[in-house]
Amino acid sequence: MRPLFTKLVFAALLPAHALTYAARADTIGSEEATVGVRNDARPFIWQDKNTNGYNGLFWDICTEAVQRAGYRLKAVTVNTRQRAEFLNMGTGDFDLLCDPTTITLRRMRNFAYNGGVPYLQFSPIIFVANGSYVQPRRGTVAPNAAGDLPEGADNPTCNEIVRWMDKVKGEKPEEWKWWPSPKAKAADSNGSPPPASSGFLGWLKYKFDLTLSRSSQGDGIQTKSFAFWGYVEGSTSQEAAEQQAKAQSKDGLIVCPRSMPSHEDAAKEFCSGRLARYYGDVEMIRAALAGYSENANTRCGADFTPAATGSYEPYALVVSSHHFTDFPERVTLALYGMFEDGTVERLFTGHFPGAQKSQHLATLFRINSIPAGGDAPKEIKDPLLACFRCPVGVRRASLFTSSAVYVLKE
């Protein structure tokens, strides 16, 4: 009992930067935390296809925080669909989701005591990003992303436009004629999904979720042009893309928002001239386009002008108390300690060399660098601080029972 209490007092007196090494030592033989790791959120976190290892600022933050909290880490790869299922229903039952997850009131309500997953909660905000979209550079010819509809297209659905583009593949745009037959139109009006196709954009029908709604034109207004906008499924950009698409679908234009399974797929479609807009976190978009250009040995031109007036995206981790009731507290304390001792600052500099933080991000880093406080007294009076140094499984009650027994023995 005495060695344990002595160890706890000693740990409490350590400065924040020294806790890192002590925590790593404590993870030997400790319990294991399952961490869902996003595989396609470059430059924040992604999985290397050659080594299957994980990279990025968030990966380093997650591994350090879990170790400081006193747990061993078990990584499980998570794609966008699995991420959405975890946030909505808790599917996967991870102790930590290592992903740049935007804090929204809708998600917070789902994490509340009467929500769908009341054992989940957000960590402190650890990054601030900018959500917006990019578009092809001026002068770029992309008739498959946006253009005029030929005669005979009577207020078509997005699915009918996809069928038509599949049919005219290889032809010159000025020679395109409207294709969907009355039978195909009837099938669409009944809400039936389009048949499989092996031609241009046909494979998208299996992977991408197209909006199945007719153009919101006024009476007597003929749909004359179309546009495809893309976003990654499960992201907060989906709402922005769909709302703006609905608002823009007027005066003869129909906008079809399209859900992509990953940023890699979205970048490929955009660079191949099949998207007129690509929505998402601006830094993720930039990294995805750069990655595609490198892999395809080509140059993907994009206009980032709209990104100057994007939305506020506060990123945090999602932690669970389902398996370990004090796990969220431990991770929160670890994160604040990492800001206070400069660990997060060093990681940011290492992953984004030469990059200057935005005003909002610089302010966040200062806010999160809370004071370490003065030297703690020999008696541990703060239960949270005491429990942070407890071996996993030792709860506050047992800690103070042990302390009382020690004092009585002395």
mmCIF file of C-alpha atoms in Angstrom:
data_model
loop_
_atom_site.group_PDB
_atom_site.id
_atom_site.type_symbol
_atom_site.label_atom_id
_atom_site.label_comp_id
_atom_site.label_asym_id
_atom_site.label_seq_id
_atom_site.Cartn_x
_atom_site.Cartn_y
_atom_site.Cartn_z
ATOM 1 C CA MET A 1 0.000 0.000 0.000
ATOM 2 C CA ARG A 2 2.824 2.385 0.898
ATOM 3 C CA PRO A 3 4.666 2.066 -2.446
ATOM 4 C CA LEU A 4 1.434 2.805 -4.329
ATOM 5 C CA PHE A 5 0.678 5.917 -2.288
ATOM 6 C CA THR A 6 4.281 7.119 -2.560
ATOM 7 C CA LYS A 7 4.118 6.632 -6.308
ATOM 8 C CA LEU A 8 0.895 8.632 -6.562
ATOM 9 C CA VAL A 9 2.279 11.539 -4.544
ATOM 10 C CA PHE A 10 5.466 11.553 -6.613
ATOM 11 C CA ALA A 11 3.504 11.524 -9.859
ATOM 12 C CA ALA A 12 1.325 14.396 -8.700
ATOM 13 C CA LEU A 13 4.437 16.506 -8.027
ATOM 14 C CA LEU A 14 5.897 15.887 -11.473
ATOM 15 C CA PRO A 15 5.725 18.716 -14.023
ATOM 16 C CA ALA A 16 3.435 18.153 -16.982
ATOM 17 C CA HIS A 17 6.169 17.305 -19.489
ATOM 18 C CA ALA A 18 7.540 14.600 -17.192
ATOM 19 C CA LEU A 19 4.203 12.808 -17.039
ATOM 20 C CA THR A 20 4.667 11.679 -20.634
ATOM 21 C CA TYR A 21 7.437 9.239 -19.804
ATOM 22 C CA ALA A 22 5.813 8.066 -16.585
ATOM 23 C CA ALA A 23 2.575 7.390 -18.414
ATOM 24 C CA ARG A 24 4.370 5.380 -21.079
ATOM 25 C CA ALA A 25 5.926 3.238 -18.387
ATOM 26 C CA ASP A 26 2.532 2.730 -16.754
ATOM 27 C CA THR A 27 1.022 1.416 -19.995
ATOM 28 C CA ILE A 28 3.018 -1.781 -19.606
ATOM 29 C CA GLY A 29 0.508 -4.337 -18.405
ATOM 30 C CA SER A 30 -2.343 -1.824 -18.431
ATOM 31 C CA GLU A 31 -5.702 -2.282 -20.079
ATOM 32 C CA GLU A 32 -6.170 -1.875 -23.800
ATOM 33 C CA ALA A 33 -8.146 0.933 -25.424
ATOM 34 C CA THR A 34 -9.599 0.300 -28.869
ATOM 35 C CA VAL A 35 -9.055 3.287 -31.136
ATOM 36 C CA GLY A 36 -10.911 3.690 -34.419
ATOM 37 C CA VAL A 37 -8.479 5.333 -36.837
ATOM 38 C CA ARG A 38 -9.697 7.218 -39.904
ATOM 39 C CA ASN A 39 -7.894 6.014 -43.024
ATOM 40 C CA ASP A 40 -8.661 8.889 -45.417
ATOM 41 C CA ALA A 41 -8.460 12.333 -43.838
ATOM 42 C CA ARG A 42 -5.137 13.578 -45.139
ATOM 43 C CA PRO A 43 -3.342 15.722 -43.980
ATOM 44 C CA PHE A 44 -4.732 15.165 -40.473
ATOM 45 C CA ILE A 45 -4.787 11.373 -40.415
ATOM 46 C CA TRP A 46 -4.541 8.661 -43.044
ATOM 47 C CA GLN A 47 -3.275 5.139 -43.675
ATOM 48 C CA ASP A 48 -0.243 4.525 -45.862
ATOM 49 C CA LYS A 49 -1.181 1.994 -48.539
ATOM 50 C CA ASN A 50 2.360 0.701 -48.816
ATOM 51 C CA THR A 51 3.090 0.116 -45.132
ATOM 52 C CA ASN A 52 -0.487 0.049 -43.726
ATOM 53 C CA GLY A 53 0.826 2.378 -41.024
ATOM 54 C CA TYR A 54 -0.961 5.524 -39.915
ATOM 55 C CA ASN A 55 0.297 9.058 -40.397
ATOM 56 C CA GLY A 56 -0.738 12.592 -39.563
ATOM 57 C CA LEU A 57 -1.041 15.123 -36.778
ATOM 58 C CA PHE A 58 -4.139 13.531 -35.248
ATOM 59 C CA TRP A 59 -2.545 10.073 -35.170
ATOM 60 C CA ASP A 60 0.392 11.397 -33.148
ATOM 61 C CA ILE A 61 -1.949 13.297 -30.827
ATOM 62 C CA CYS A 62 -4.146 10.228 -30.273
ATOM 63 C CA THR A 63 -1.295 7.828 -29.534
ATOM 64 C CA GLU A 64 0.333 10.255 -27.113
ATOM 65 C CA ALA A 65 -2.950 11.019 -25.325
ATOM 66 C CA VAL A 66 -3.852 7.339 -24.905
ATOM 67 C CA GLN A 67 -0.397 6.556 -23.508
ATOM 68 C CA ARG A 68 -0.512 9.473 -21.098
ATOM 69 C CA ALA A 69 -3.940 8.328 -19.954
ATOM 70 C CA GLY A 70 -2.357 5.009 -18.960
ATOM 71 C CA TYR A 71 -3.674 2.655 -21.660
ATOM 72 C CA ARG A 72 -2.251 0.478 -24.382
ATOM 73 C CA LEU A 73 -3.587 1.280 -27.850
ATOM 74 C CA LYS A 74 -5.249 -1.111 -30.275
ATOM 75 C CA ALA A 75 -5.810 0.535 -33.649
ATOM 76 C CA VAL A 76 -8.746 -0.395 -35.907
ATOM 77 C CA THR A 77 -9.057 1.142 -39.371
ATOM 78 C CA VAL A 78 -12.249 3.147 -39.917
ATOM 79 C CA ASN A 79 -13.616 4.398 -43.246
ATOM 80 C CA THR A 80 -16.191 7.148 -43.740
ATOM 81 C CA ARG A 81 -19.173 4.780 -43.537
ATOM 82 C CA GLN A 82 -17.961 3.143 -40.306
ATOM 83 C CA ARG A 83 -17.215 6.579 -38.882
ATOM 84 C CA ALA A 84 -20.777 7.725 -39.547
ATOM 85 C CA GLU A 85 -22.212 4.543 -38.007
ATOM 86 C CA PHE A 86 -20.135 5.026 -34.858
ATOM 87 C CA LEU A 87 -21.151 8.666 -34.454
ATOM 88 C CA ASN A 88 -24.828 7.912 -35.071
ATOM 89 C CA MET A 89 -25.288 4.557 -33.324
ATOM 90 C CA GLY A 90 -22.042 3.640 -31.577
ATOM 91 C CA THR A 91 -21.356 0.829 -34.051
ATOM 92 C CA GLY A 92 -17.810 -0.445 -33.573
ATOM 93 C CA ASP A 93 -17.805 0.335 -29.853
ATOM 94 C CA PHE A 94 -14.472 2.180 -29.963
ATOM 95 C CA ASP A 95 -13.039 3.795 -26.860
ATOM 96 C CA LEU A 96 -11.689 6.626 -28.984
ATOM 97 C CA LEU A 97 -12.360 7.810 -32.528
ATOM 98 C CA CYS A 98 -9.124 9.252 -33.884
ATOM 99 C CA ASP A 99 -10.590 11.473 -36.542
ATOM 100 C CA PRO A 100 -11.013 15.215 -37.171
ATOM 101 C CA THR A 101 -14.669 15.196 -36.129
ATOM 102 C CA THR A 102 -16.515 18.494 -36.288
ATOM 103 C CA ILE A 103 -18.408 19.384 -33.116
ATOM 104 C CA THR A 104 -22.031 20.136 -33.975
ATOM 105 C CA LEU A 105 -25.095 20.631 -31.795
ATOM 106 C CA ARG A 106 -26.793 17.744 -33.589
ATOM 107 C CA ARG A 107 -23.995 15.366 -32.630
ATOM 108 C CA MET A 108 -23.915 16.713 -29.081
ATOM 109 C CA ARG A 109 -27.640 16.042 -28.720
ATOM 110 C CA ASN A 110 -27.031 12.471 -29.890
ATOM 111 C CA PHE A 111 -24.354 12.132 -27.187
ATOM 112 C CA ALA A 112 -26.632 13.535 -24.463
ATOM 113 C CA TYR A 113 -28.213 11.408 -21.717
ATOM 114 C CA ASN A 114 -31.386 10.904 -23.770
ATOM 115 C CA GLY A 115 -29.615 10.586 -27.133
ATOM 116 C CA GLY A 116 -28.742 7.547 -29.176
ATOM 117 C CA VAL A 117 -25.217 7.084 -27.760
ATOM 118 C CA PRO A 118 -25.135 8.758 -24.308
ATOM 119 C CA TYR A 119 -21.772 7.188 -23.411
ATOM 120 C CA LEU A 120 -19.969 9.178 -26.124
ATOM 121 C CA GLN A 121 -18.669 12.694 -25.692
ATOM 122 C CA PHE A 122 -16.361 15.163 -27.379
ATOM 123 C CA SER A 123 -12.871 15.903 -26.169
ATOM 124 C CA PRO A 124 -11.730 19.524 -25.949
ATOM 125 C CA ILE A 125 -11.417 21.194 -29.356
ATOM 126 C CA ILE A 126 -7.925 20.442 -30.650
ATOM 127 C CA PHE A 127 -8.004 22.016 -34.120
ATOM 128 C CA VAL A 128 -9.920 24.657 -36.079
ATOM 129 C CA ALA A 129 -10.361 24.269 -39.832
ATOM 130 C CA ASN A 130 -12.167 25.921 -42.723
ATOM 131 C CA GLY A 131 -15.025 24.181 -44.551
ATOM 132 C CA SER A 132 -15.805 25.288 -48.088
ATOM 133 C CA TYR A 133 -15.489 24.072 -51.682
ATOM 134 C CA VAL A 134 -13.220 24.355 -54.702
ATOM 135 C CA GLN A 135 -14.147 24.571 -58.344
ATOM 136 C CA PRO A 136 -12.289 24.044 -61.644
ATOM 137 C CA ARG A 137 -10.027 26.876 -62.663
ATOM 138 C CA ARG A 138 -11.483 29.442 -65.019
ATOM 139 C CA GLY A 139 -11.201 28.256 -68.589
ATOM 140 C CA THR A 140 -11.270 24.560 -67.654
ATOM 141 C CA VAL A 141 -13.410 22.527 -70.051
ATOM 142 C CA ALA A 142 -15.440 19.977 -68.073
ATOM 143 C CA PRO A 143 -18.680 19.156 -69.953
ATOM 144 C CA ASN A 144 -19.216 16.073 -67.782
ATOM 145 C CA ALA A 145 -19.290 18.208 -64.621
ATOM 146 C CA ALA A 146 -21.652 20.930 -65.800
ATOM 147 C CA GLY A 147 -23.202 22.061 -69.046
ATOM 148 C CA ASP A 148 -26.279 22.528 -71.180
ATOM 149 C CA LEU A 149 -28.935 19.894 -71.752
ATOM 150 C CA PRO A 150 -30.052 19.093 -75.311
ATOM 151 C CA GLU A 151 -33.573 19.473 -76.601
ATOM 152 C CA GLY A 152 -35.996 16.860 -75.335
ATOM 153 C CA ALA A 153 -34.764 16.904 -71.736
ATOM 154 C CA ASP A 154 -38.007 17.722 -69.951
ATOM 155 C CA ASN A 155 -37.018 18.579 -66.341
ATOM 156 C CA PRO A 156 -35.013 15.358 -65.880
ATOM 157 C CA THR A 157 -33.889 13.751 -62.632
ATOM 158 C CA CYS A 158 -30.229 13.428 -61.735
ATOM 159 C CA ASN A 159 -30.388 9.715 -62.526
ATOM 160 C CA GLU A 160 -31.712 10.451 -65.999
ATOM 161 C CA ILE A 161 -28.841 12.861 -66.572
ATOM 162 C CA VAL A 162 -26.354 10.183 -65.509
ATOM 163 C CA ARG A 163 -27.931 7.692 -67.933
ATOM 164 C CA TRP A 164 -27.812 10.243 -70.707
ATOM 165 C CA MET A 165 -24.121 11.016 -70.081
ATOM 166 C CA ASP A 166 -23.372 7.331 -70.051
ATOM 167 C CA LYS A 167 -25.058 6.980 -73.429
ATOM 168 C CA VAL A 168 -23.240 9.860 -75.122
ATOM 169 C CA LYS A 169 -19.802 8.895 -73.881
ATOM 170 C CA GLY A 170 -17.212 9.418 -76.588
ATOM 171 C CA GLU A 171 -19.305 11.832 -78.604
ATOM 172 C CA LYS A 172 -18.599 15.523 -78.973
ATOM 173 C CA PRO A 173 -20.682 17.688 -76.621
ATOM 174 C CA GLU A 174 -22.190 19.600 -79.523
ATOM 175 C CA GLU A 175 -23.470 16.283 -80.914
ATOM 176 C CA TRP A 176 -25.100 15.111 -77.682
ATOM 177 C CA LYS A 177 -28.782 14.232 -77.999
ATOM 178 C CA TRP A 178 -31.214 13.442 -75.205
ATOM 179 C CA TRP A 179 -31.478 9.724 -74.564
ATOM 180 C CA PRO A 180 -33.768 8.574 -71.703
ATOM 181 C CA SER A 181 -36.757 6.766 -73.119
ATOM 182 C CA PRO A 182 -40.306 7.259 -71.747
ATOM 183 C CA LYS A 183 -39.948 3.881 -70.042
ATOM 184 C CA ALA A 184 -36.799 4.997 -68.251
ATOM 185 C CA LYS A 185 -38.476 8.234 -67.228
ATOM 186 C CA ALA A 186 -41.431 6.342 -65.827
ATOM 187 C CA ALA A 187 -39.103 4.157 -63.776
ATOM 188 C CA ASP A 188 -37.414 7.236 -62.329
ATOM 189 C CA SER A 189 -40.700 8.935 -61.512
ATOM 190 C CA ASN A 190 -41.642 5.891 -59.446
ATOM 191 C CA GLY A 191 -38.443 6.227 -57.455
ATOM 192 C CA SER A 192 -36.871 3.036 -58.867
ATOM 193 C CA PRO A 193 -33.082 2.937 -58.865
ATOM 194 C CA PRO A 194 -31.315 3.034 -62.236
ATOM 195 C CA PRO A 195 -30.170 -0.227 -63.824
ATOM 196 C CA ALA A 196 -26.514 -1.212 -63.643
ATOM 197 C CA SER A 197 -24.281 0.143 -66.364
ATOM 198 C CA SER A 198 -20.706 -0.618 -67.247
ATOM 199 C CA GLY A 199 -20.080 2.546 -69.232
ATOM 200 C CA PHE A 200 -19.092 6.041 -68.263
ATOM 201 C CA LEU A 201 -20.250 6.893 -64.755
ATOM 202 C CA GLY A 202 -22.038 3.550 -64.597
ATOM 203 C CA TRP A 203 -19.861 2.291 -61.791
ATOM 204 C CA LEU A 204 -20.781 5.418 -59.840
ATOM 205 C CA LYS A 205 -24.315 4.109 -59.521
ATOM 206 C CA TYR A 206 -23.056 1.424 -57.171
ATOM 207 C CA LYS A 207 -20.716 3.626 -55.149
ATOM 208 C CA PHE A 208 -22.206 7.076 -55.126
ATOM 209 C CA ASP A 209 -25.499 8.243 -53.735
ATOM 210 C CA LEU A 210 -27.165 10.543 -56.256
ATOM 211 C CA THR A 211 -29.927 12.885 -55.212
ATOM 212 C CA LEU A 212 -33.186 11.440 -56.600
ATOM 213 C CA SER A 213 -35.251 14.570 -56.879
ATOM 214 C CA ARG A 214 -36.524 16.470 -59.844
ATOM 215 C CA SER A 215 -35.450 19.998 -60.600
ATOM 216 C CA SER A 216 -37.136 22.528 -58.331
ATOM 217 C CA GLN A 217 -38.125 24.737 -61.248
ATOM 218 C CA GLY A 218 -41.173 26.925 -61.351
ATOM 219 C CA ASP A 219 -44.154 26.044 -63.499
ATOM 220 C CA GLY A 220 -43.432 26.416 -67.188
ATOM 221 C CA ILE A 221 -39.652 26.761 -66.701
ATOM 222 C CA GLN A 222 -37.647 24.265 -68.762
ATOM 223 C CA THR A 223 -34.492 22.739 -67.295
ATOM 224 C CA LYS A 224 -31.681 23.777 -69.609
ATOM 225 C CA SER A 225 -28.452 23.016 -67.747
ATOM 226 C CA PHE A 226 -27.004 20.733 -65.063
ATOM 227 C CA ALA A 227 -24.113 20.546 -62.589
ATOM 228 C CA PHE A 228 -22.636 17.840 -60.327
ATOM 229 C CA TRP A 229 -21.312 18.784 -56.881
ATOM 230 C CA GLY A 230 -19.444 16.283 -54.698
ATOM 231 C CA TYR A 231 -18.745 15.788 -50.995
ATOM 232 C CA VAL A 232 -17.525 12.952 -48.778
ATOM 233 C CA GLU A 233 -20.319 10.979 -47.154
ATOM 234 C CA GLY A 234 -20.857 11.502 -43.446
ATOM 235 C CA SER A 235 -19.103 14.881 -43.410
ATOM 236 C CA THR A 236 -20.581 18.161 -42.233
ATOM 237 C CA SER A 237 -20.057 19.441 -45.789
ATOM 238 C CA GLN A 238 -22.967 17.293 -46.915
ATOM 239 C CA GLU A 239 -25.541 19.636 -45.406
ATOM 240 C CA ALA A 240 -23.896 22.682 -46.978
ATOM 241 C CA ALA A 241 -23.673 21.046 -50.407
ATOM 242 C CA GLU A 242 -27.287 19.842 -50.380
ATOM 243 C CA GLN A 243 -28.688 23.154 -49.129
ATOM 244 C CA GLN A 244 -26.762 25.161 -51.685
ATOM 245 C CA ALA A 245 -27.665 22.699 -54.453
ATOM 246 C CA LYS A 246 -31.344 23.093 -53.633
ATOM 247 C CA ALA A 247 -31.053 26.864 -53.572
ATOM 248 C CA GLN A 248 -29.166 26.956 -56.879
ATOM 249 C CA SER A 249 -31.577 24.611 -58.697
ATOM 250 C CA LYS A 250 -33.679 27.295 -60.343
ATOM 251 C CA ASP A 251 -33.920 29.395 -63.503
ATOM 252 C CA GLY A 252 -33.383 26.379 -65.713
ATOM 253 C CA LEU A 253 -30.508 24.788 -63.705
ATOM 254 C CA ILE A 254 -30.588 21.433 -61.882
ATOM 255 C CA VAL A 255 -27.750 20.746 -59.419
ATOM 256 C CA CYS A 256 -27.083 17.126 -58.418
ATOM 257 C CA PRO A 257 -25.137 16.742 -55.135
ATOM 258 C CA ARG A 258 -23.192 13.493 -55.088
ATOM 259 C CA SER A 259 -21.897 11.570 -52.077
ATOM 260 C CA MET A 260 -18.369 10.126 -52.381
ATOM 261 C CA PRO A 261 -17.007 7.285 -50.255
ATOM 262 C CA SER A 262 -13.667 9.004 -49.641
ATOM 263 C CA HIS A 263 -11.588 12.074 -50.393
ATOM 264 C CA GLU A 264 -9.507 9.931 -52.717
ATOM 265 C CA ASP A 265 -12.575 9.185 -54.847
ATOM 266 C CA ALA A 266 -13.760 12.786 -54.697
ATOM 267 C CA ALA A 267 -10.367 14.078 -55.850
ATOM 268 C CA LYS A 268 -10.321 11.598 -58.729
ATOM 269 C CA GLU A 269 -13.772 12.672 -59.921
ATOM 270 C CA PHE A 270 -12.947 16.362 -59.596
ATOM 271 C CA CYS A 271 -9.602 16.079 -61.386
ATOM 272 C CA SER A 272 -11.207 13.942 -64.111
ATOM 273 C CA GLY A 273 -13.647 16.728 -64.885
ATOM 274 C CA ARG A 274 -16.769 15.151 -63.402
ATOM 275 C CA LEU A 275 -17.440 17.578 -60.537
ATOM 276 C CA ALA A 276 -18.165 21.274 -60.803
ATOM 277 C CA ARG A 277 -17.658 21.692 -57.044
ATOM 278 C CA TYR A 278 -15.815 19.647 -54.431
ATOM 279 C CA TYR A 279 -16.972 20.337 -50.851
ATOM 280 C CA GLY A 280 -15.056 19.611 -47.664
ATOM 281 C CA ASP A 281 -12.378 20.794 -45.288
ATOM 282 C CA VAL A 282 -10.118 23.004 -47.385
ATOM 283 C CA GLU A 283 -6.883 21.439 -46.125
ATOM 284 C CA MET A 284 -8.218 17.937 -46.751
ATOM 285 C CA ILE A 285 -9.263 18.935 -50.268
ATOM 286 C CA ARG A 286 -5.854 20.454 -50.924
ATOM 287 C CA ALA A 287 -4.085 17.300 -49.728
ATOM 288 C CA ALA A 288 -6.416 14.995 -51.679
ATOM 289 C CA LEU A 289 -5.874 16.898 -54.922
ATOM 290 C CA ALA A 290 -2.117 16.914 -54.389
ATOM 291 C CA GLY A 291 -2.137 13.173 -53.694
ATOM 292 C CA TYR A 292 -4.131 12.416 -56.841
ATOM 293 C CA SER A 293 -1.897 14.642 -58.974
ATOM 294 C CA GLU A 294 1.179 12.834 -57.685
ATOM 295 C CA ASN A 295 -0.250 9.339 -58.151
ATOM 296 C CA ALA A 296 -1.684 10.064 -61.596
ATOM 297 C CA ASN A 297 1.388 12.044 -62.663
ATOM 298 C CA THR A 298 -0.775 14.942 -63.726
ATOM 299 C CA ARG A 299 -1.663 18.438 -62.619
ATOM 300 C CA CYS A 300 -5.105 19.017 -61.177
ATOM 301 C CA GLY A 301 -6.065 22.654 -61.449
ATOM 302 C CA ALA A 302 -8.471 23.984 -58.818
ATOM 303 C CA ASP A 303 -9.772 27.412 -57.922
ATOM 304 C CA PHE A 304 -9.619 27.924 -54.144
ATOM 305 C CA THR A 305 -11.165 31.399 -54.238
ATOM 306 C CA PRO A 306 -14.476 30.267 -52.618
ATOM 307 C CA ALA A 307 -12.474 28.841 -49.698
ATOM 308 C CA ALA A 308 -11.711 32.356 -48.475
ATOM 309 C CA THR A 309 -15.217 32.610 -46.976
ATOM 310 C CA GLY A 310 -15.709 29.124 -45.601
ATOM 311 C CA SER A 311 -17.416 27.802 -42.494
ATOM 312 C CA TYR A 312 -15.964 27.352 -38.995
ATOM 313 C CA GLU A 313 -15.029 23.701 -38.369
ATOM 314 C CA PRO A 314 -14.002 22.941 -34.744
ATOM 315 C CA TYR A 315 -12.350 19.510 -34.623
ATOM 316 C CA ALA A 316 -12.276 17.219 -31.590
ATOM 317 C CA LEU A 317 -11.840 13.560 -30.744
ATOM 318 C CA VAL A 318 -14.799 11.406 -29.710
ATOM 319 C CA VAL A 319 -14.269 9.395 -26.521
ATOM 320 C CA SER A 320 -16.388 6.699 -24.901
ATOM 321 C CA SER A 321 -17.040 5.762 -21.275
ATOM 322 C CA HIS A 322 -18.691 2.468 -22.260
ATOM 323 C CA HIS A 323 -15.773 0.253 -21.212
ATOM 324 C CA PHE A 324 -13.808 2.558 -18.897
ATOM 325 C CA THR A 325 -15.921 5.098 -17.025
ATOM 326 C CA ASP A 326 -13.049 7.510 -16.422
ATOM 327 C CA PHE A 327 -11.501 7.198 -19.875
ATOM 328 C CA PRO A 328 -12.883 10.551 -21.153
ATOM 329 C CA GLU A 329 -11.504 12.360 -18.083
ATOM 330 C CA ARG A 330 -8.089 10.779 -18.523
ATOM 331 C CA VAL A 331 -7.919 11.676 -22.220
ATOM 332 C CA THR A 332 -9.060 15.247 -21.544
ATOM 333 C CA LEU A 333 -6.395 15.721 -18.873
ATOM 334 C CA ALA A 334 -3.778 14.214 -21.198
ATOM 335 C CA LEU A 335 -4.744 16.551 -24.051
ATOM 336 C CA TYR A 336 -4.594 19.662 -21.896
ATOM 337 C CA GLY A 337 -1.218 18.519 -20.605
ATOM 338 C CA MET A 338 0.012 18.131 -24.192
ATOM 339 C CA PHE A 339 -1.007 21.697 -24.999
ATOM 340 C CA GLU A 340 0.515 23.043 -21.774
ATOM 341 C CA ASP A 341 3.919 21.401 -22.221
ATOM 342 C CA GLY A 342 4.174 22.298 -25.923
ATOM 343 C CA THR A 343 3.735 18.777 -27.319
ATOM 344 C CA VAL A 344 0.878 19.714 -29.652
ATOM 345 C CA GLU A 345 2.790 22.789 -30.842
ATOM 346 C CA ARG A 346 5.804 20.647 -31.702
ATOM 347 C CA LEU A 347 3.659 18.082 -33.493
ATOM 348 C CA PHE A 348 1.941 20.805 -35.525
ATOM 349 C CA THR A 349 5.296 22.274 -36.549
ATOM 350 C CA GLY A 350 6.573 18.837 -37.523
ATOM 351 C CA HIS A 351 3.566 17.959 -39.675
ATOM 352 C CA PHE A 352 3.090 21.418 -41.198
ATOM 353 C CA PRO A 353 6.624 22.812 -41.523
ATOM 354 C CA GLY A 354 6.661 26.460 -42.463
ATOM 355 C CA ALA A 355 2.880 26.774 -42.164
ATOM 356 C CA GLN A 356 1.531 29.738 -40.258
ATOM 357 C CA LYS A 357 -1.438 29.058 -38.011
ATOM 358 C CA SER A 358 -4.610 30.968 -38.715
ATOM 359 C CA GLN A 359 -5.706 33.538 -36.160
ATOM 360 C CA HIS A 360 -8.425 31.193 -34.908
ATOM 361 C CA LEU A 361 -6.051 28.228 -34.584
ATOM 362 C CA ALA A 362 -3.389 30.290 -32.797
ATOM 363 C CA THR A 363 -6.031 31.513 -30.348
ATOM 364 C CA LEU A 364 -7.208 27.944 -29.727
ATOM 365 C CA PHE A 365 -3.672 26.775 -28.935
ATOM 366 C CA ARG A 366 -3.288 29.591 -26.398
ATOM 367 C CA ILE A 367 -6.682 28.869 -24.814
ATOM 368 C CA ASN A 368 -5.876 25.164 -24.457
ATOM 369 C CA SER A 369 -2.484 25.872 -22.864
ATOM 370 C CA ILE A 370 -4.018 26.146 -19.408
ATOM 371 C CA PRO A 371 -1.619 26.828 -16.518
ATOM 372 C CA ALA A 372 -0.028 23.824 -14.867
ATOM 373 C CA GLY A 373 -0.498 25.379 -11.438
ATOM 374 C CA GLY A 374 1.890 25.500 -8.492
ATOM 375 C CA ASP A 375 3.520 22.537 -6.798
ATOM 376 C CA ALA A 376 0.934 20.152 -5.425
ATOM 377 C CA PRO A 377 0.879 19.425 -1.677
ATOM 378 C CA LYS A 378 2.000 16.054 -0.452
ATOM 379 C CA GLU A 379 -1.569 15.089 0.268
ATOM 380 C CA ILE A 380 -3.466 14.500 -2.966
ATOM 381 C CA LYS A 381 -6.664 16.498 -2.602
ATOM 382 C CA ASP A 382 -7.710 16.670 -6.255
ATOM 383 C CA PRO A 383 -9.466 13.368 -7.072
ATOM 384 C CA LEU A 384 -9.076 13.892 -10.824
ATOM 385 C CA LEU A 385 -5.341 14.463 -10.541
ATOM 386 C CA ALA A 386 -4.998 11.533 -8.201
ATOM 387 C CA CYS A 387 -6.977 9.224 -10.412
ATOM 388 C CA PHE A 388 -4.944 10.233 -13.444
ATOM 389 C CA ARG A 389 -1.973 8.489 -11.907
ATOM 390 C CA CYS A 390 -3.949 5.506 -10.649
ATOM 391 C CA PRO A 391 -3.320 2.188 -12.360
ATOM 392 C CA VAL A 392 -6.208 1.436 -14.690
ATOM 393 C CA GLY A 393 -8.954 -0.209 -12.677
ATOM 394 C CA VAL A 394 -8.151 1.579 -9.378
ATOM 395 C CA ARG A 395 -11.054 3.955 -8.740
ATOM 396 C CA ARG A 396 -11.172 7.089 -6.602
ATOM 397 C CA ALA A 397 -12.845 5.352 -3.658
ATOM 398 C CA SER A 398 -10.169 2.673 -3.448
ATOM 399 C CA LEU A 399 -7.483 5.338 -3.778
ATOM 400 C CA PHE A 400 -8.627 7.330 -0.769
ATOM 401 C CA THR A 401 -9.265 4.152 1.235
ATOM 402 C CA SER A 402 -5.663 3.149 0.589
ATOM 403 C CA SER A 403 -4.471 6.659 1.559
ATOM 404 C CA ALA A 404 -6.383 6.559 4.867
ATOM 405 C CA VAL A 405 -4.985 3.146 5.736
ATOM 406 C CA TYR A 406 -1.492 4.397 5.010
ATOM 407 C CA VAL A 407 -1.907 7.447 7.258
ATOM 408 C CA LEU A 408 -3.340 5.326 10.101
ATOM 409 C CA LYS A 409 -0.427 2.894 9.833
ATOM 410 C CA GLU A 410 2.048 5.765 10.025
#
